[in-house]
XYZ file of C-alpha atoms in Angstrom:
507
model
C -37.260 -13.029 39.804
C -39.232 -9.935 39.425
C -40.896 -9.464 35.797
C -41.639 -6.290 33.906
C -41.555 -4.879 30.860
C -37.730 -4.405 30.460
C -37.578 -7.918 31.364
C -40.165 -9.525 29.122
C -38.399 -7.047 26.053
C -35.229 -8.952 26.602
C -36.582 -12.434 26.780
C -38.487 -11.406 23.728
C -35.059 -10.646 21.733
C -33.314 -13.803 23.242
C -35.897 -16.268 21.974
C -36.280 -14.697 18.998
C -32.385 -15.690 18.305
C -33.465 -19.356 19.009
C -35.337 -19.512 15.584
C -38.107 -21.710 16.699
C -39.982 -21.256 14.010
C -38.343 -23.655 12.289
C -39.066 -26.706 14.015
C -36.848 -29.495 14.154
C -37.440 -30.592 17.272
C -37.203 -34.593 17.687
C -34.584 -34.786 20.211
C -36.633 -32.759 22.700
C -39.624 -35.224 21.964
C -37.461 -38.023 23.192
C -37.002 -36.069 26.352
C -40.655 -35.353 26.789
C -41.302 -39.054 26.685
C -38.504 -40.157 28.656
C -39.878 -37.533 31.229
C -43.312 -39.343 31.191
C -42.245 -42.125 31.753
C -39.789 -41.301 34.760
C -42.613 -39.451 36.734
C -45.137 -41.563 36.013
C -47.441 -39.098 34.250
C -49.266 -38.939 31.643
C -48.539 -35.623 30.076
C -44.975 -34.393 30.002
C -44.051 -31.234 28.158
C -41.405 -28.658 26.739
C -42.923 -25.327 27.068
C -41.303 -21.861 25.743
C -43.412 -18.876 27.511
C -43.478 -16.023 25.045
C -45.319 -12.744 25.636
C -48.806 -13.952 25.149
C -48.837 -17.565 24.566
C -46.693 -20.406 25.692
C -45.757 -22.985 22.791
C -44.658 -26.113 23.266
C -42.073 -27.518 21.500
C -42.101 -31.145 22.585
C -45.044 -32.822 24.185
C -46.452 -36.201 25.001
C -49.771 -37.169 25.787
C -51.649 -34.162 24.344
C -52.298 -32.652 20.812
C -52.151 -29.276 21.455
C -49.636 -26.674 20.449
C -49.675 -24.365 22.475
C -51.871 -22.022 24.807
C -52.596 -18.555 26.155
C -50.036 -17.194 28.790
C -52.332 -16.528 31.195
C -53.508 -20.014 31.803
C -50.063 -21.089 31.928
C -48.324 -23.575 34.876
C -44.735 -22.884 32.975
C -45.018 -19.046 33.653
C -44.608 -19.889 37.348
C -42.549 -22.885 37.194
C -39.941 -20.627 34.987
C -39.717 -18.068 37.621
C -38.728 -20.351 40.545
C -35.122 -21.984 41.489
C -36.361 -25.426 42.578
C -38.749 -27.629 41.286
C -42.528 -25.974 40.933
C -44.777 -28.165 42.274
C -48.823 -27.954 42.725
C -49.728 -31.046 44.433
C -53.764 -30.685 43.682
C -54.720 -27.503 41.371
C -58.046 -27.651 42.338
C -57.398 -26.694 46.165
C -55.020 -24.281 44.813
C -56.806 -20.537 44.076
C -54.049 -19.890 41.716
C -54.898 -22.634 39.576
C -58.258 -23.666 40.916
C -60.451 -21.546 38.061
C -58.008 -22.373 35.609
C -59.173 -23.783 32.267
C -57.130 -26.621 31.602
C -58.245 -27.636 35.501
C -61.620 -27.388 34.820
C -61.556 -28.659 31.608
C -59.882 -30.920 29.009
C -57.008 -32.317 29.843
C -58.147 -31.608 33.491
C -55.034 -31.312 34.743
C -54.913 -31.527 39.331
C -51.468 -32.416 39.455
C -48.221 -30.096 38.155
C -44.478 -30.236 38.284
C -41.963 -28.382 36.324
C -38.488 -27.203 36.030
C -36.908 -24.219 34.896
C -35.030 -23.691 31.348
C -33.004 -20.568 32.123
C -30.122 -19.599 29.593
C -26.401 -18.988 30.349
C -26.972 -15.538 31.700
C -30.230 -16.774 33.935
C -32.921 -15.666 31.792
C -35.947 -17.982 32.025
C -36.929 -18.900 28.768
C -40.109 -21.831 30.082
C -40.116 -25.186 31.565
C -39.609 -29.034 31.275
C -43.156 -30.432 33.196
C -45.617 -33.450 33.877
C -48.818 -33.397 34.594
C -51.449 -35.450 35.805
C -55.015 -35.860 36.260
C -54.887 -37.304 39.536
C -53.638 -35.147 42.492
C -50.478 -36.402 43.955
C -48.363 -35.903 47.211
C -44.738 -35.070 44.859
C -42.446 -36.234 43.290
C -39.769 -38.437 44.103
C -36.029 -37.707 45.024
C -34.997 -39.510 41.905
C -37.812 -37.833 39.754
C -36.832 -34.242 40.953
C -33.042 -34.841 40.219
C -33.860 -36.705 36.580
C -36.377 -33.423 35.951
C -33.948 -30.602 36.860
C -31.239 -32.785 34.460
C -34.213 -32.935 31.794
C -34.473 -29.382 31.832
C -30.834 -28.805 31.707
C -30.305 -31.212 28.376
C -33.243 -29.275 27.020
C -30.903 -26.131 27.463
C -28.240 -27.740 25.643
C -30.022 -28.968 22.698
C -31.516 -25.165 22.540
C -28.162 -23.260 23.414
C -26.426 -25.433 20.805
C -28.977 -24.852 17.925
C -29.024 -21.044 18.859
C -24.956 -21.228 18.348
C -25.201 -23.404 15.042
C -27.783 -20.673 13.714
C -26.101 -17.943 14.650
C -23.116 -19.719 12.887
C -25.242 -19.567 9.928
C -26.729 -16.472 10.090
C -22.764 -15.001 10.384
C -21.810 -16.794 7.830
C -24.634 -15.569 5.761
C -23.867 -12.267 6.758
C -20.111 -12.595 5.653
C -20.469 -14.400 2.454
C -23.492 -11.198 1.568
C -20.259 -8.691 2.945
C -17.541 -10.564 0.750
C -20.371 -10.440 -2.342
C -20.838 -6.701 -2.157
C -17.667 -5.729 -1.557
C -17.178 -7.768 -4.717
C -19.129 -6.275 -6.547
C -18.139 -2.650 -5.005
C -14.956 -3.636 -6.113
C -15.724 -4.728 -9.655
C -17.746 -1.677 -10.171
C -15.328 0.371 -8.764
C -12.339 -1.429 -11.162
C -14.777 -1.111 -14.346
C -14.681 2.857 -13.913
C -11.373 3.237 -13.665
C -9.004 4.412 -16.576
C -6.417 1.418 -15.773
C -6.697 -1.871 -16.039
C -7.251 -3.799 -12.977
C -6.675 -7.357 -12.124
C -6.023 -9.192 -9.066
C -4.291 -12.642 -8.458
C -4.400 -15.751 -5.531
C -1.245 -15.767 -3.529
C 0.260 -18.510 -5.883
C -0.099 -16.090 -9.230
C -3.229 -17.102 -10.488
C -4.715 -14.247 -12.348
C -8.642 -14.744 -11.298
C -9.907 -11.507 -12.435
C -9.352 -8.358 -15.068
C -11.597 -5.689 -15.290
C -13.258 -4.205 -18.521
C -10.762 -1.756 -19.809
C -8.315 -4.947 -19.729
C -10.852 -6.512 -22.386
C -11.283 -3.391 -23.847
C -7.643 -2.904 -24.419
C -6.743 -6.444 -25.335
C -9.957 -6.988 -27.575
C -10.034 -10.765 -25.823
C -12.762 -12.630 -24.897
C -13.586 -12.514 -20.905
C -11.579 -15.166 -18.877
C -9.069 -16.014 -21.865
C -6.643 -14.507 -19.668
C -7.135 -16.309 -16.442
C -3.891 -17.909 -15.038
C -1.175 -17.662 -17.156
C -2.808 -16.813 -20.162
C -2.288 -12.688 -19.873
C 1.577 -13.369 -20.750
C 0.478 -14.449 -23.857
C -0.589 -10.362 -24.937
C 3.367 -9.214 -24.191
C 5.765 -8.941 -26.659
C 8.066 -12.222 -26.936
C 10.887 -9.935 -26.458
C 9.515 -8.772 -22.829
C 7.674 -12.384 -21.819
C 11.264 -13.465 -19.758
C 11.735 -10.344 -17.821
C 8.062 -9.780 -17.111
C 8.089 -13.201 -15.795
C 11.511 -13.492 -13.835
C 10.100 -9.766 -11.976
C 6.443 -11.467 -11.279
C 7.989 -14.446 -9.847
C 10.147 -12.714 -7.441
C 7.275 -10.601 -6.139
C 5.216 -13.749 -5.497
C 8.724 -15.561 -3.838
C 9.120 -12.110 -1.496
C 6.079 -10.314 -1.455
C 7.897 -7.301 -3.075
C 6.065 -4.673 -4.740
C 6.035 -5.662 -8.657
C 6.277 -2.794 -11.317
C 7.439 -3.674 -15.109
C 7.134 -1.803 -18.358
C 6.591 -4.244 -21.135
C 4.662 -4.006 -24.511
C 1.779 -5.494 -24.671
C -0.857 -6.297 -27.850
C -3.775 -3.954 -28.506
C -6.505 -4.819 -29.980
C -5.654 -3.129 -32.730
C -2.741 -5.560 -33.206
C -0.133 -3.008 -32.108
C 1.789 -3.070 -29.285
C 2.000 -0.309 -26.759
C 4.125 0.105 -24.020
C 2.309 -0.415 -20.618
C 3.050 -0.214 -16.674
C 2.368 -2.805 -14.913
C 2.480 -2.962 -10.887
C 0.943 -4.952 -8.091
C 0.768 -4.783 -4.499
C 0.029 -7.762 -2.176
C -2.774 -7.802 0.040
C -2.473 -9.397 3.484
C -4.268 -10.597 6.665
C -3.391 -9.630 10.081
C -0.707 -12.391 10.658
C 1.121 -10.418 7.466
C 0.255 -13.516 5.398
C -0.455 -12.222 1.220
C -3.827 -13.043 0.435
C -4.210 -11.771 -2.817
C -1.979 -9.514 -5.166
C -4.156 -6.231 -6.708
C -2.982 -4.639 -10.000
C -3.102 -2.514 -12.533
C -1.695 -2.018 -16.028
C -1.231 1.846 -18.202
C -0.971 2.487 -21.014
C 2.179 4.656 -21.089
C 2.679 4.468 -24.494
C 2.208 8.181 -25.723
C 4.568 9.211 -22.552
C 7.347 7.148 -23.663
C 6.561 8.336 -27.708
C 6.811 12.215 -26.341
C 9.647 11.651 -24.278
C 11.541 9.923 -26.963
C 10.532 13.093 -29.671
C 11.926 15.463 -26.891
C 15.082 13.803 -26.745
C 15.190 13.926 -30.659
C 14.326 17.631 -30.386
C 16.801 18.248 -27.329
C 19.483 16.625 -29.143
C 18.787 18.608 -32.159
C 18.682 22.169 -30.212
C 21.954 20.824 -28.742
C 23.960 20.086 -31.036
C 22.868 23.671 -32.626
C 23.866 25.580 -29.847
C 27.164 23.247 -29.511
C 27.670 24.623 -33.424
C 27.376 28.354 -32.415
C 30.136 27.984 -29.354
C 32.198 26.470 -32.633
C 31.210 28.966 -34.860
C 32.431 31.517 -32.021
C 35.328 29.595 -31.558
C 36.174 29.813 -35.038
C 35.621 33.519 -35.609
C 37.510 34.200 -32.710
C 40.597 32.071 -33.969
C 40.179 33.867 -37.481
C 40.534 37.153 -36.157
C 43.689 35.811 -33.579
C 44.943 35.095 -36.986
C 44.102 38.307 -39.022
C 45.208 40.053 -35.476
C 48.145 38.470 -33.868
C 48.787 40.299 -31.284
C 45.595 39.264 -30.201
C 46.171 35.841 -30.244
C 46.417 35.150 -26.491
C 43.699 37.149 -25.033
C 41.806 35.340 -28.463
C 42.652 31.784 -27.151
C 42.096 32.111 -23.440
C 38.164 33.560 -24.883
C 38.448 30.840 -27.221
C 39.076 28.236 -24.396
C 36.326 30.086 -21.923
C 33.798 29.606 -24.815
C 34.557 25.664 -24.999
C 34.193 25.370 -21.351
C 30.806 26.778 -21.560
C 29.960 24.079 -24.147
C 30.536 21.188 -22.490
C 28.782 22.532 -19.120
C 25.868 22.941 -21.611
C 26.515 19.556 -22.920
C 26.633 18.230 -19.339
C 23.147 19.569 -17.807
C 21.058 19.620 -21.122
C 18.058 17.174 -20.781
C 19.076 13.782 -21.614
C 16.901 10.812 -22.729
C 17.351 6.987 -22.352
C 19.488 7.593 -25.626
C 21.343 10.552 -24.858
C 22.567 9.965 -21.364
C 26.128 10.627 -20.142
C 28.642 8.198 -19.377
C 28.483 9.029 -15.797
C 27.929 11.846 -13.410
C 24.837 13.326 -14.753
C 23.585 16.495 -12.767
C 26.760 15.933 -10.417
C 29.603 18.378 -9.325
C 32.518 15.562 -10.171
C 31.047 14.780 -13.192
C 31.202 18.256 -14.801
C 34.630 18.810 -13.010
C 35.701 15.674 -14.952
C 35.186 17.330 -18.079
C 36.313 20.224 -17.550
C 39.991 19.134 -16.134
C 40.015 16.184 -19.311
C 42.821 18.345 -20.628
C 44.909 18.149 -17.917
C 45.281 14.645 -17.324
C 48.563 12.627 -18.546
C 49.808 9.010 -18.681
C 49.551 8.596 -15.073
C 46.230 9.781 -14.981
C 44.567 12.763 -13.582
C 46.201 15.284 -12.210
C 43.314 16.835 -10.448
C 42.200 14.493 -7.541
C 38.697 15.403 -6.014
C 37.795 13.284 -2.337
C 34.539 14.554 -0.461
C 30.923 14.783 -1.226
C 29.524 15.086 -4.981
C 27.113 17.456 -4.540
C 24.037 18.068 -7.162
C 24.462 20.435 -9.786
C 21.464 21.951 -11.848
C 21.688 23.904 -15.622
C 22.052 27.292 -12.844
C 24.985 26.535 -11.271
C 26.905 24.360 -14.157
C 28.037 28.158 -16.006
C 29.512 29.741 -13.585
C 31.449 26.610 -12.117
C 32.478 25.502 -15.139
C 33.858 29.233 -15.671
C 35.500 28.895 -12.159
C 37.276 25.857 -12.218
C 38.580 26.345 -16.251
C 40.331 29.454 -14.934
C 41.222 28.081 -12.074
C 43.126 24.521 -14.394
C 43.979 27.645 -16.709
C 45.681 29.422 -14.275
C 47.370 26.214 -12.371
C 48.895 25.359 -15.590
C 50.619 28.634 -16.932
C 52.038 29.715 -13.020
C 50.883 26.938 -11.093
C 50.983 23.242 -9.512
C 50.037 21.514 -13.360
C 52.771 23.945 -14.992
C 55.496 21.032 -13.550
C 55.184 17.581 -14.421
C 54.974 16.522 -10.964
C 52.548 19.165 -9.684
C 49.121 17.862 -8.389
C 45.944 19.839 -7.322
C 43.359 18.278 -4.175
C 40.400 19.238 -4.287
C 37.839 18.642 -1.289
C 34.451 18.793 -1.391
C 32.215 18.990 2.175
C 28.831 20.268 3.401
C 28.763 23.070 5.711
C 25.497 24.568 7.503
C 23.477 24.769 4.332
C 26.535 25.460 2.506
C 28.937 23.471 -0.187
C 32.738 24.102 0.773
C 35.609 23.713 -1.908
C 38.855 23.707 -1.327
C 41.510 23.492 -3.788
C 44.856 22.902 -3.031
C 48.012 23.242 -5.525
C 51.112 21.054 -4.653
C 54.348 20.557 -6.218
C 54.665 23.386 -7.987
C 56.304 26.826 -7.835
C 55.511 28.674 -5.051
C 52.620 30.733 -5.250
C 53.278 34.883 -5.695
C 50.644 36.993 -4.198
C 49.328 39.796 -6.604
C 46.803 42.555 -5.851
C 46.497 43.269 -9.450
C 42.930 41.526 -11.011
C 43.360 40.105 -14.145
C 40.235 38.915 -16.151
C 40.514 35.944 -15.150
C 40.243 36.833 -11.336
C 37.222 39.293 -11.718
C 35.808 36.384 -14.041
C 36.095 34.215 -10.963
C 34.828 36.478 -8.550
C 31.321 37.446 -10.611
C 31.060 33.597 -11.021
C 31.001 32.816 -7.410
C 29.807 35.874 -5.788
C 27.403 37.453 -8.422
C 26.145 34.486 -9.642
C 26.525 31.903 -7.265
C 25.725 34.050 -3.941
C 28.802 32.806 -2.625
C 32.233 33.728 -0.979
C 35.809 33.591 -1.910
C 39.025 33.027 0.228
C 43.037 32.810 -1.508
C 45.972 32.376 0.193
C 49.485 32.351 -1.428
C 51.471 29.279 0.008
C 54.912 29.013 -0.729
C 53.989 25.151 -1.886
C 50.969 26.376 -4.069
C 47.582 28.490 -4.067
C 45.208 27.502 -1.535
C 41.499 28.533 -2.315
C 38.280 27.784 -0.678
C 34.926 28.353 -1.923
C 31.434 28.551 0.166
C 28.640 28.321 -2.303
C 25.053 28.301 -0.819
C 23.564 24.865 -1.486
C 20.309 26.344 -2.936
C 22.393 28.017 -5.648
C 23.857 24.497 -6.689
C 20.433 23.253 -7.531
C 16.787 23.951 -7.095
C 14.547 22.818 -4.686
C 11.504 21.222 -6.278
C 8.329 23.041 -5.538
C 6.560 21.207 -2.274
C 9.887 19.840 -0.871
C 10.383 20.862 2.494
């Protein structure tokens, strides 16, 4: 095995992960004297051959510790396959001039066996010596060296594994303590607060602003001492929603009031997210609490102010209303035109009614920001005992404060106009209406039955040119009629973009 300096760098790293340094090396004594005493010599010893000494780590029959390289018998034993033998040193001119031949211990005979790692590095050698020359050793002695010298390699290849063990454990426990402590640092300097729990629910940790907020003493919270800051009226909830996330892993996310330290209590978000391993097992649950209390405060004085600006506008439509009535009654032969305005007006009420901002107080009884919904309100009028006489089937498409006018202007003349000359003007009339998506379009079609038979007229009334700005001025959109002898039959394409806006960033 050739040597050189590549070679003697790498044997240099490898022993250096064997940590002899720190001793510990009775076993190997054992084998030292057990070697002895199996050749018959008087010296037996465990040598490591570093770069300029060799040190032994177990040795019988001398004192020293180690020795320079260069007078070493281990350096060559280390470098050959079989058993290194030198039967008389002194008729050898290797070893002939060598200190330790020609002096103390005055060593003549040498044999030795290789201790070569896993990957067939040689790392030193197990060896007697004697100071008598001798022929060799003996079958037996040769086999019970080379097995010496291969226990050796055990004992050293297992206490390299146990303290790399160590060292990696080291290592991870130093990794788990600064990301700790990255994490705590990081928590601390964060506007939220920040807690984390064991897969069972146990709240171990809370970062400052939690203290800060709560005005508690560090670790008073720990377990299930945090429920005690929420109001008694949110405790059940707040618990039923944290025990399902721990039952399913679900994400958890809760609004509950919890105590400030200013003895106050202020609405908060809580949510958590579980953290797992590899195998998808939860490991820990990480989160955070916010104060959302001066969101919900401004959300609840814009409803108050919504409602207010409402229910003044809803007074001017009346206040219309009523002027226009007054004059249908100072003016009678204005009457009609007067009511069918009158009616108009109304219609644009409750289609401001319906799309106004609403609050958690103020909201609808159903079909908020919905095509149906507003249709509903619209066609209340024409309902009777047996229900509604208008029956919608399709898609409900999303309506916005944009699009509510002019469909709300549509479909009242449209009712208007079914029930003077129409399908509702009979009591067994009915009117379909189906609603479907088209190519980036919304499709209407509205179908009278039952009723007289629909004239054709190429006179436009009011009411049609009403109609027609609504949907094609307004709405971007197109128009078709056709006069059936069982009832109108009308079909609308309005662009979906002019039903409701798309949100800035939406593709």
């Amino acid at each position: 095995m050739a040597d050189g300096s590549g070679l003697e760098a790498d044997r240099a790293a490898l022993i250096a992960r064997y940590d002899l340094d720190a001793g510990g090396f009775a076993t190997l004594d054992q084998i030292t004297d057990f070697a002895a005493a199996l050749c018959d010599a008087p010296i037996a010893l465990v040598s490591i051959v570093e770069a300029d000494r060799q040190r032994f780590l177990a040795r019988t029959g001398v004192d020293v510790e180690e020795t320079p390289r260069d007078v070493s018998f281990c350096a060559h034993a280390m470098l050959d396959d079989a058993i290194f033998i030198v039967p008389d040193t002194g008729l050898d001119p290797r070893f002939a001039d060598n200190p330790m031949v020609t002096g103390a211990p005055f060593i003549r005979f040498y044999a030795g066996a290789a201790l070569v790692d896993g990957d067939g590095m040689p790392l030193g050698a197990v060896s007697v010596l004697d100071t008598r020359p001798r022929p060799g050793l003996t079958d037996l002695q040769r086999q019970g060296l080379s097995l010496l010298a291969h226990q050796v390699m055990v004992e050293l290849e297992g206490r390299r594994r146990d303290r790399e063990v160590i060292a990696r454990q080291a290592r991870d426990a130093q990794a788990v303590a600064e990301s700790d402590r990255m994490f705590r640092t990081l928590a601390d300097t964060m506007p939220q607060m920040v807690w984390s729990a064991l897969p069972d629910g146990y709240n171990d940790y809370f970062n400052a602003r939690w203290y800060e907020f709560a005005g508690v003493a560090p670790g008073t919270t720990d377990g299930a001492g945090w429920s005690a800051l929420f109001h008694p009226d949110d405790q059940p909830i707040a618990w039923k929603r944290w025990r399902h996330s721990l039952e399913t892993g679900d994400p958890y996310e809760i609004e509950y009031r919890m105590r400030h330290h200013s003895g106050d209590y202020r609405w908060t978000l809580g949510r958590a997210l579980p953290i797992r391993d590899g195998e998808g097992t939860i490991i820990r649950w990480i989160g955070t609490c916010t104060d959302i209390n001066d969101q919900i405060l401004m959300v609840e004085e814009r409803e108050v102010i919504a409602h207010e600006l409402s229910h003044r506008i809803k007074n001017i439509f009346s206040v219309i209303s009523g002027l226009i009535g007054l004059s249908a009654r100072e003016h009678p032969e204005i009457r009609v035109a007067a009511d069918d305005l009158r009616d108009r007006i109304m219609a644009l009420g409750r289609a401001h009614d319906f799309v106004r901002p609403h609050g958690p107080n103020s909201q609808p009884d159903h079909g908020e920001g919905r095509l149906w919904g507003i249709l509903d309100q619209i066609f209340a009028p024409y309902r009777d005992a047996d229900g509604a006489r208008i029956l919608f089937s399709g898609e409900n498409p999303a309506i916005d404060d944009r699009s509510a006018t002019p469909l709300a202007l549509l479909f009242h003349e449209l009712a208007t106009n079914a029930a003077k000359y129409g399908a509702l003007s009979v009591p067994m009339g009915k009117v379909h209406m189906l609603v479907t998506g088209e190519d980036g379009e919304i499709r209407i079609d509205w179908r009278e039955e039952g009723g007289p038979s629909a004239v054709s007229t190429t006179h436009q009334g009011f009411g049609s040119r009403l109609m027609q700005l609504s949907i094609e001025r307004q709405l971007g959109g197109r128009m078709t009629r056709d006069w059936r002898p069982e009832g109108l039959s009308l079909s609308l394409w309005i662009p979906l973009a002019s039903m409701i806006r798309v949100p800035t960033g939406t593709a």
